[in-house]
Amino acid sequence: MKSAHRNAAHGKRKYMADPSAIYRVLNRIEPFTPAEQHQLNVPIKLAYERLRTGGGDVQDFVTLADAVNVAMIRAEAIDPMAEQTAVAARDALHRCWLRHNTTGKWGFDGPALQDIPPAIDLHEQLLALCTPLQLQDAKREAIRRKEQGAAMPLA
């Protein structure tokens, strides 16, 4: 009896519940705070501005393309009009990439200057409405599509 009691007590000591597990779960399912949204949106706007003025680099392009791809994936489940906005921005980024490969300079054509800002706004609105877990899933899906060749290959 004593040894069975000892073994049971040892088993209880060996496995201790993680007291912070609930906070990790809540951090994934609670919406982003305004400060987190701002922190995520600023690099995208800066990347767009640098590319628009011709002073961008590949990292700026990748930042903007990732945001558009994530917005497109999140919009697919929401509304066809929102998805259309993201697809137009993706096509505009593709033209920008082709232009860079041809001329060596970053820049947007006229339609791209009209198509990309609404996609950035869409990304901001989707960030305000989604959770970190949904954003992670959308990023994983974007990576999966890129590896399969369904999305625009970058860099």
Coordinates of C-alpha atoms in Angstrom, one line a residue:
M1 CA 0.0 0.0 0.0
K2 CA 2.8 2.4 0.9
S3 CA 4.6 1.8 -2.4
A4 CA 1.4 2.2 -4.4
H5 CA 0.8 5.5 -2.6
R6 CA 4.3 6.6 -3.3
N7 CA 4.1 5.8 -7.0
A8 CA 0.8 7.7 -7.3
A9 CA 2.3 10.7 -5.6
H10 CA 5.4 10.5 -7.8
G11 CA 3.2 10.5 -10.9
K12 CA 1.4 13.6 -9.7
R13 CA 4.7 15.4 -9.1
K14 CA 6.1 14.4 -12.5
Y15 CA 3.3 16.2 -14.4
M16 CA 2.5 19.7 -13.4
A17 CA -0.1 21.7 -15.2
D18 CA 1.2 24.8 -16.9
P19 CA -0.5 27.7 -15.2
S20 CA 0.2 30.1 -18.1
A21 CA -1.5 27.9 -20.7
I22 CA -4.7 29.8 -20.6
Y23 CA -2.9 33.0 -21.4
R24 CA -1.3 31.5 -24.5
V25 CA -4.7 30.4 -25.7
L26 CA -6.3 33.8 -25.0
N27 CA -3.5 35.5 -26.8
R28 CA -4.4 33.5 -29.9
I29 CA -8.1 34.0 -29.9
E30 CA -8.5 37.6 -28.7
P31 CA -8.5 40.3 -31.4
F32 CA -5.5 42.5 -31.9
T33 CA -5.3 45.6 -29.7
P34 CA -5.1 49.0 -31.4
A35 CA -1.4 49.2 -30.5
E36 CA -0.7 45.7 -32.1
Q37 CA -2.7 46.7 -35.2
H38 CA -0.7 49.9 -35.5
Q39 CA 2.6 47.9 -35.1
L40 CA 1.6 45.5 -37.8
N41 CA 0.2 48.2 -40.2
V42 CA 3.1 50.7 -40.1
P43 CA 5.7 48.6 -42.0
I44 CA 3.2 47.9 -44.7
K45 CA 2.4 51.5 -45.3
L46 CA 6.1 52.4 -45.2
A47 CA 6.9 49.7 -47.7
Y48 CA 4.2 51.0 -50.0
E49 CA 5.4 54.6 -49.7
R50 CA 9.1 53.6 -50.4
L51 CA 8.0 51.5 -53.5
R52 CA 5.8 54.3 -54.7
T53 CA 8.6 56.9 -54.6
G54 CA 11.1 54.5 -56.2
G55 CA 13.3 54.1 -53.2
G56 CA 12.2 50.7 -52.1
D57 CA 14.0 47.4 -52.1
V58 CA 13.1 43.7 -52.3
Q59 CA 12.2 43.5 -48.6
D60 CA 9.7 46.3 -49.1
F61 CA 8.1 44.4 -52.0
V62 CA 8.0 41.2 -50.0
T63 CA 6.3 43.0 -47.0
L64 CA 3.7 44.5 -49.3
A65 CA 3.1 41.3 -51.2
D66 CA 2.7 39.3 -48.0
A67 CA 0.1 41.7 -46.7
V68 CA -1.8 41.5 -50.0
N69 CA -1.6 37.7 -50.1
V70 CA -2.8 37.4 -46.5
A71 CA -5.7 39.9 -47.2
M72 CA -6.6 37.9 -50.2
I73 CA -6.8 34.6 -48.3
R74 CA -8.8 36.2 -45.5
A75 CA -11.1 37.9 -48.0
E76 CA -11.9 34.7 -49.8
A77 CA -13.9 33.6 -46.8
I78 CA -15.7 36.9 -46.4
D79 CA -16.8 38.6 -49.6
P80 CA -16.1 38.3 -53.3
M81 CA -15.8 42.0 -53.7
A82 CA -13.1 42.1 -51.0
E83 CA -11.3 39.3 -52.7
Q84 CA -11.5 41.2 -56.0
T85 CA -9.8 44.1 -54.3
A86 CA -6.9 41.9 -53.1
V87 CA -6.6 40.2 -56.5
A88 CA -6.3 43.5 -58.3
A89 CA -3.6 44.5 -55.9
R90 CA -1.8 41.2 -56.4
D91 CA -1.9 41.7 -60.1
A92 CA -0.5 45.3 -59.7
L93 CA 2.3 43.9 -57.6
H94 CA 3.1 41.4 -60.2
R95 CA 3.4 44.2 -62.8
C96 CA 5.7 46.1 -60.4
W97 CA 7.9 42.9 -60.0
L98 CA 8.1 42.6 -63.8
R99 CA 9.0 46.3 -64.1
H100 CA 11.8 45.8 -61.6
N101 CA 13.1 42.8 -63.5
T102 CA 13.1 44.8 -66.7
T103 CA 14.3 48.2 -65.7
G104 CA 15.9 47.6 -62.4
K105 CA 13.8 50.2 -60.7
W106 CA 10.9 49.9 -58.3
G107 CA 7.7 51.7 -59.2
F108 CA 4.0 51.4 -59.9
D109 CA 2.0 52.1 -63.1
G110 CA -1.1 54.2 -63.0
P111 CA -3.6 51.4 -62.3
A112 CA -1.4 50.0 -59.6
L113 CA -1.4 53.3 -57.8
Q114 CA -5.2 53.0 -57.7
D115 CA -5.4 49.3 -56.9
I116 CA -2.9 48.9 -54.0
P117 CA -4.1 51.5 -51.4
P118 CA -7.6 49.9 -51.2
A119 CA -5.9 46.5 -50.6
I120 CA -3.8 48.0 -47.8
D121 CA -7.0 49.4 -46.3
L122 CA -8.6 46.0 -46.6
H123 CA -5.7 44.4 -44.8
E124 CA -6.0 47.0 -42.0
Q125 CA -9.8 46.3 -41.6
L126 CA -9.2 42.5 -41.7
L127 CA -6.5 42.9 -39.0
A128 CA -9.0 44.8 -36.8
L129 CA -11.5 41.9 -37.2
C130 CA -9.3 38.8 -37.1
T131 CA -7.5 37.1 -34.3
P132 CA -3.8 36.2 -34.2
L133 CA -4.6 32.6 -34.8
Q134 CA -6.6 33.5 -38.0
L135 CA -3.7 35.6 -39.1
Q136 CA -1.2 32.8 -38.6
D137 CA -3.5 30.4 -40.5
A138 CA -3.7 32.9 -43.4
K139 CA 0.1 33.3 -43.4
R140 CA 0.6 29.5 -43.5
E141 CA -1.9 29.2 -46.3
A142 CA -0.1 31.9 -48.3
I143 CA 3.2 30.1 -47.8
R144 CA 1.6 26.8 -48.9
R145 CA 0.2 28.4 -52.0
K146 CA 3.5 30.0 -52.8
E147 CA 5.3 26.6 -52.5
Q148 CA 2.7 25.0 -54.8
G149 CA 3.0 27.8 -57.3
A150 CA -0.6 29.0 -57.0
A151 CA 0.5 32.4 -55.6
M152 CA 2.9 34.9 -57.1
P153 CA 6.5 33.8 -56.4
L154 CA 8.5 36.4 -54.6
A155 CA 12.2 37.2 -54.7

